[in-house]
Short mmCIF file of C-alpha atoms and ligand atoms in Angstrom, two decimals:
data_model
loop_
_atom_site.label_atom_id
_atom_site.label_comp_id
_atom_site.label_asym_id
_atom_site.label_seq_id
_atom_site.Cartn_x
_atom_site.Cartn_y
_atom_site.Cartn_z
CA MET A 4 117.86 118.94 88.20
CA ARG A 5 114.13 117.95 88.59
CA LEU A 6 113.03 115.81 91.60
CA ALA A 7 112.18 112.73 89.39
CA ASP A 8 115.83 112.61 88.17
CA ILE A 9 117.17 112.54 91.74
CA LYS A 10 114.89 109.67 92.63
CA TRP A 11 116.12 107.72 89.63
CA LEU A 12 119.78 108.40 90.63
CA ASN A 13 119.14 107.09 94.00
CA ILE A 14 117.46 103.98 92.87
CA THR A 15 120.03 102.87 90.34
CA LYS A 16 123.22 104.20 92.21
CA LYS A 17 124.95 103.61 88.81
CA PRO A 18 128.18 105.61 89.03
CA MET A 19 128.76 108.02 86.34
CA THR A 20 131.89 107.87 84.20
CA LEU A 21 134.43 110.24 85.48
CA ILE A 22 135.82 112.65 82.61
CA TYR A 23 139.11 114.26 83.42
CA LYS A 24 141.85 116.40 81.78
CA ILE A 25 145.45 115.29 82.29
CA ASN A 26 148.10 117.91 82.80
CA ARG A 27 151.64 116.26 82.46
CA SER A 28 154.64 118.06 83.83
CA GLN A 29 158.41 117.44 83.87
CA ARG A 30 158.73 118.50 87.50
CA ARG A 31 155.92 116.37 88.80
CA ARG A 32 156.90 112.89 90.63
CA SER A 33 153.59 111.59 91.60
CA ILE A 34 149.90 111.74 90.28
CA ALA A 35 147.39 113.98 91.94
CA LEU A 36 143.86 114.92 91.44
CA LYS A 37 142.36 118.28 91.58
CA VAL A 38 138.62 119.07 91.48
CA THR A 39 137.85 122.52 90.51
CA ALA A 40 134.69 124.36 89.30
CA GLY A 41 132.98 121.02 88.83
CA GLU A 42 135.68 119.41 86.86
CA LEU A 43 138.50 116.74 87.39
CA TYR A 44 141.95 117.48 86.60
CA VAL A 45 144.86 114.93 86.80
CA LEU A 46 148.32 116.35 87.44
CA ALA A 47 150.83 113.73 86.36
CA PRO A 48 154.50 113.04 85.75
CA GLN A 49 155.43 113.40 82.05
CA HIS A 50 155.72 109.60 81.56
CA ALA A 51 152.98 108.47 83.75
CA SER A 52 150.96 105.70 81.89
CA THR A 53 147.35 106.11 81.14
CA ALA A 54 146.65 102.96 83.02
CA ALA A 55 148.39 104.29 86.18
CA ILE A 56 146.47 107.35 86.09
CA ALA A 57 143.23 105.64 85.59
CA ALA A 58 144.22 103.45 88.64
CA VAL A 59 144.55 106.56 90.67
CA VAL A 60 141.24 107.97 89.54
CA GLU A 61 139.48 104.66 90.32
CA ALA A 62 141.00 104.53 93.91
CA LYS A 63 139.90 108.10 94.66
CA ALA A 64 136.53 107.88 92.81
CA ALA A 65 134.27 108.19 95.79
CA TRP A 66 136.27 111.39 96.86
CA VAL A 67 136.11 112.81 93.52
CA ARG A 68 132.36 112.41 93.02
CA LYS A 69 131.62 113.71 96.52
CA HIS A 70 133.51 116.99 95.48
CA LEU A 71 132.23 117.09 91.92
CA GLU A 72 128.67 116.94 93.20
CA ARG A 73 129.18 119.60 95.78
CA GLN A 74 130.82 121.96 93.38
CA ARG A 75 127.93 121.35 90.77
CA VAL A 76 125.38 122.22 93.28
CA GLN A 77 127.26 125.51 94.02
CA LEU A 78 127.71 126.27 90.40
CA ASN A 79 124.00 125.51 89.68
CA ARG A 80 123.25 128.23 92.17
CA LEU A 81 125.16 130.81 90.15
CA THR A 82 123.71 132.72 87.17
CA PRO A 83 125.74 132.18 83.88
CA ARG A 84 127.25 135.31 82.51
CA GLU A 85 125.84 136.19 79.06
CA TRP A 86 127.71 139.32 78.49
CA GLN A 87 124.55 141.38 78.13
CA SER A 88 123.68 144.79 79.27
CA GLY A 89 123.01 145.10 83.05
CA GLU A 90 125.64 142.44 84.13
CA GLN A 91 128.33 143.55 86.48
CA ILE A 92 132.21 143.15 86.64
CA ARG A 93 134.59 144.46 88.95
CA TRP A 94 137.45 146.86 88.50
CA LEU A 95 139.75 147.27 91.58
CA GLY A 96 136.91 145.77 93.40
CA MET A 97 134.27 148.55 92.16
CA PRO A 98 131.39 147.34 90.30
CA LEU A 99 131.00 148.47 86.79
CA THR A 100 127.76 147.84 84.86
CA ILE A 101 128.20 146.31 81.42
CA GLU A 102 126.48 147.89 78.50
CA VAL A 103 126.43 146.22 75.20
CA LEU A 104 125.93 148.19 71.96
CA ARG A 105 126.20 147.29 68.25
CA GLY A 106 128.26 149.57 66.02
CA THR A 107 130.69 149.56 63.09
CA ARG A 108 133.83 149.13 65.21
CA LYS A 109 134.62 146.89 68.16
CA GLN A 110 135.60 148.84 71.19
CA VAL A 111 135.54 149.12 74.97
CA GLU A 112 135.19 152.40 77.04
CA GLN A 113 134.54 153.05 80.60
CA VAL A 114 132.02 155.72 81.08
CA GLY A 115 131.61 156.55 84.88
CA ASP A 116 130.36 153.31 86.49
CA ARG A 117 129.51 151.65 83.18
CA LEU A 118 131.81 149.59 80.76
CA ARG A 119 130.56 150.07 77.26
CA LEU A 120 131.26 147.34 74.93
CA THR A 121 130.67 148.09 71.16
CA LEU A 122 130.31 144.91 69.12
CA THR A 123 129.98 144.74 65.34
CA ALA A 124 126.91 143.10 63.79
CA ARG A 125 129.12 139.99 62.76
CA SER A 126 130.80 139.25 65.97
CA PRO A 127 129.52 136.34 68.09
CA ALA A 128 128.46 138.34 71.10
CA ALA A 129 129.72 136.30 74.14
CA THR A 130 133.11 135.33 72.91
CA THR A 131 133.94 138.82 71.40
CA ALA A 132 132.66 140.59 74.57
CA TYR A 133 134.88 138.42 76.77
CA GLN A 134 137.93 139.16 74.54
CA LEU A 135 137.25 142.80 74.48
CA VAL A 136 136.94 142.89 78.26
CA ARG A 137 140.21 140.89 78.81
CA THR A 138 142.12 143.13 76.40
CA TRP A 139 140.54 146.32 78.16
CA TYR A 140 141.66 144.89 81.52
CA GLN A 141 145.23 144.06 80.23
CA ALA A 142 145.63 147.60 78.95
CA GLN A 143 144.23 149.27 82.13
CA ALA A 144 146.41 146.89 84.43
CA GLN A 145 149.36 147.99 82.40
CA GLN A 146 148.49 151.65 82.89
CA TRP A 147 147.98 150.99 86.56
CA LEU A 148 151.41 149.34 86.88
CA ASP A 149 153.09 152.26 84.84
CA GLN A 150 151.63 154.63 87.21
CA PHE A 151 152.67 152.75 90.19
CA PHE A 152 156.17 152.53 89.26
CA LYS A 153 156.42 156.12 88.30
CA GLN A 154 155.67 156.94 91.92
CA TRP A 155 157.69 154.04 93.52
CA GLN A 156 160.50 155.68 95.20
CA VAL A 157 162.45 152.55 96.52
CA THR A 158 165.20 152.52 93.89
CA GLN A 159 166.78 149.44 95.43
CA LEU A 160 163.67 147.54 94.47
CA MET A 161 163.13 148.55 91.00
CA PRO A 162 162.12 145.79 88.41
CA ILE A 163 163.83 145.63 84.94
CA GLY A 164 160.32 145.51 83.47
CA TRP A 165 156.71 144.76 84.19
CA SER A 166 153.84 143.43 82.17
CA VAL A 167 150.33 141.78 82.37
CA GLY A 168 149.50 138.23 81.30
CA ASP A 169 147.02 135.65 81.47
CA PHE A 170 147.85 133.24 84.36
CA SER A 171 145.35 130.62 85.73
CA SER A 172 147.26 129.64 88.78
CA LYS A 173 149.08 132.65 90.09
CA TRP A 174 148.78 136.33 90.72
CA GLY A 175 152.25 137.47 89.87
CA HIS A 176 155.64 136.30 89.04
CA CYS A 177 159.11 137.61 89.56
CA THR A 178 161.80 136.17 87.08
CA ARG A 179 165.50 135.65 88.11
CA ALA A 180 166.35 138.48 85.78
CA GLY A 181 164.12 140.79 87.73
CA ALA A 182 161.00 141.31 85.66
CA LEU A 183 157.63 141.20 87.13
CA ARG A 184 154.51 139.74 85.40
CA PHE A 185 150.85 139.72 86.73
CA SER A 186 147.59 138.25 85.99
CA TRP A 187 144.97 140.62 84.50
CA LYS A 188 142.40 139.11 86.75
CA LEU A 189 144.23 140.51 89.83
CA TRP A 190 142.66 143.85 88.85
CA LEU A 191 139.20 142.44 89.58
CA ALA A 192 140.28 142.57 93.33
CA PRO A 193 140.38 145.66 95.45
CA ALA A 194 143.17 148.17 94.90
CA TRP A 195 144.64 147.52 98.46
CA VAL A 196 145.01 143.75 97.55
CA VAL A 197 146.56 144.53 93.93
CA HIS A 198 148.97 146.86 95.83
CA ASN A 199 150.00 144.09 98.11
CA VAL A 200 150.51 141.55 95.33
CA VAL A 201 152.89 144.21 93.65
CA ILE A 202 154.84 144.60 96.68
CA HIS A 203 155.12 140.88 97.25
CA GLU A 204 156.58 140.32 93.88
CA LEU A 205 158.81 143.43 94.21
CA CYS A 206 160.20 141.94 97.46
CA HIS A 207 161.27 139.00 95.57
CA LEU A 208 163.86 141.12 93.74
CA ARG A 209 165.91 141.03 97.04
CA GLU A 210 164.66 137.76 98.47
CA PHE A 211 164.05 135.18 95.93
CA ASN A 212 162.26 132.91 98.53
CA HIS A 213 159.57 133.11 101.14
CA SER A 214 161.93 133.26 104.14
CA PRO A 215 161.32 135.32 107.37
CA ALA A 216 163.58 138.08 105.88
CA PHE A 217 161.22 138.24 102.80
CA TRP A 218 158.21 138.62 105.00
CA GLN A 219 159.83 141.23 107.00
CA LEU A 220 160.54 143.17 103.75
CA VAL A 221 156.83 142.72 102.70
CA ALA A 222 155.57 143.93 106.02
CA ARG A 223 157.86 147.13 105.64
CA TYR A 224 156.24 148.27 102.34
CA SER A 225 152.81 146.70 102.77
CA PRO A 226 151.82 146.71 106.54
CA ASN A 227 148.46 145.10 105.98
CA TYR A 228 149.80 142.18 103.91
CA ARG A 229 148.34 139.60 106.18
CA GLU A 230 144.76 140.80 105.36
CA ALA A 231 145.54 140.97 101.77
CA GLU A 232 146.88 137.38 101.89
CA GLN A 233 143.75 136.46 103.75
CA TRP A 234 141.51 137.98 101.02
CA LEU A 235 143.37 136.22 98.37
CA ARG A 236 142.75 132.94 100.17
CA GLN A 237 139.25 133.55 100.42
CA HIS A 238 138.39 134.83 97.11
CA GLY A 239 141.51 134.20 95.08
CA MET A 240 141.15 130.77 93.61
CA THR A 241 137.65 131.52 92.55
CA VAL A 242 138.83 134.82 90.63
CA LEU A 243 141.78 133.09 89.10
CA ASN A 244 139.77 130.10 87.84
CA ASN A 245 139.25 130.11 83.97
CA LYS A 246 135.45 129.92 84.48
CA PHE A 247 135.24 132.73 87.00
CA LEU A 248 133.91 135.25 84.42
CA ASP A 249 131.49 132.62 83.08
CA TYR A 250 129.12 133.51 86.02
CA CYS A 251 127.83 136.72 87.51
CA GLU A 252 129.43 137.76 90.69
CA ALA A 253 130.61 134.16 91.66
CA ALA A 254 132.26 135.53 94.77
CA GLU A 255 131.94 138.52 97.22
CA LEU A 256 134.60 140.67 95.79
CA THR A 257 133.65 143.74 98.00
CA GLY A 258 136.65 145.80 99.02
CA LYS A 259 136.98 147.70 102.14
ZN1 ZN B 325 156.05 134.95 96.48
#
């Protein structure tokens, strides 16, 4: 924003219209607002009226504008990712430099510390690159999990299956039936953090809660779980955010 624009905003003080996306849910009992990555989301009960939602947004408008403004300033400091050669992405916390080539067949391969994306002449570069990278992460993460469970000796804690999906609000999930599912974005984090999340979900096979007994079990198989939880609190929401990969290195993802 140029200085002239800022002055103009200060003089008029005309409030911007707030644009928001409504997420309705059967389980929700009250209307809540969430400001994330410079956008406003309304979490509402299934049958909340648009008038009721608008009233809540209006009542919280000052709070929303303050947070939106702060996040937009932060976002403006980031460099948008264009999925071009030279940009970096992390696999298990280690930087991989992206290399974009043109070829006759779409493919992704890791060559040392490079992630080589081959796009065809007709593919729209950015969208295709993102899809290729996501598919690569999902396949690699699945292999990582297969390897992990091949070595996992604790037979009392063995899931009936494991898979990798695309969550935007959680790292992992354990079903009542005993299957584990993880977000592919988890593998952007350092290996010791990934390991901890897998242990966390595994321990839900015995303790389907977050009771002291559950945390005791987690500590037995993942002694540094507190540091891992801390890492996720610090960087996690950024990584899980849908827009995370729209920017180059939005967070410090260095492992230890
Ligand atoms: Zn849990």
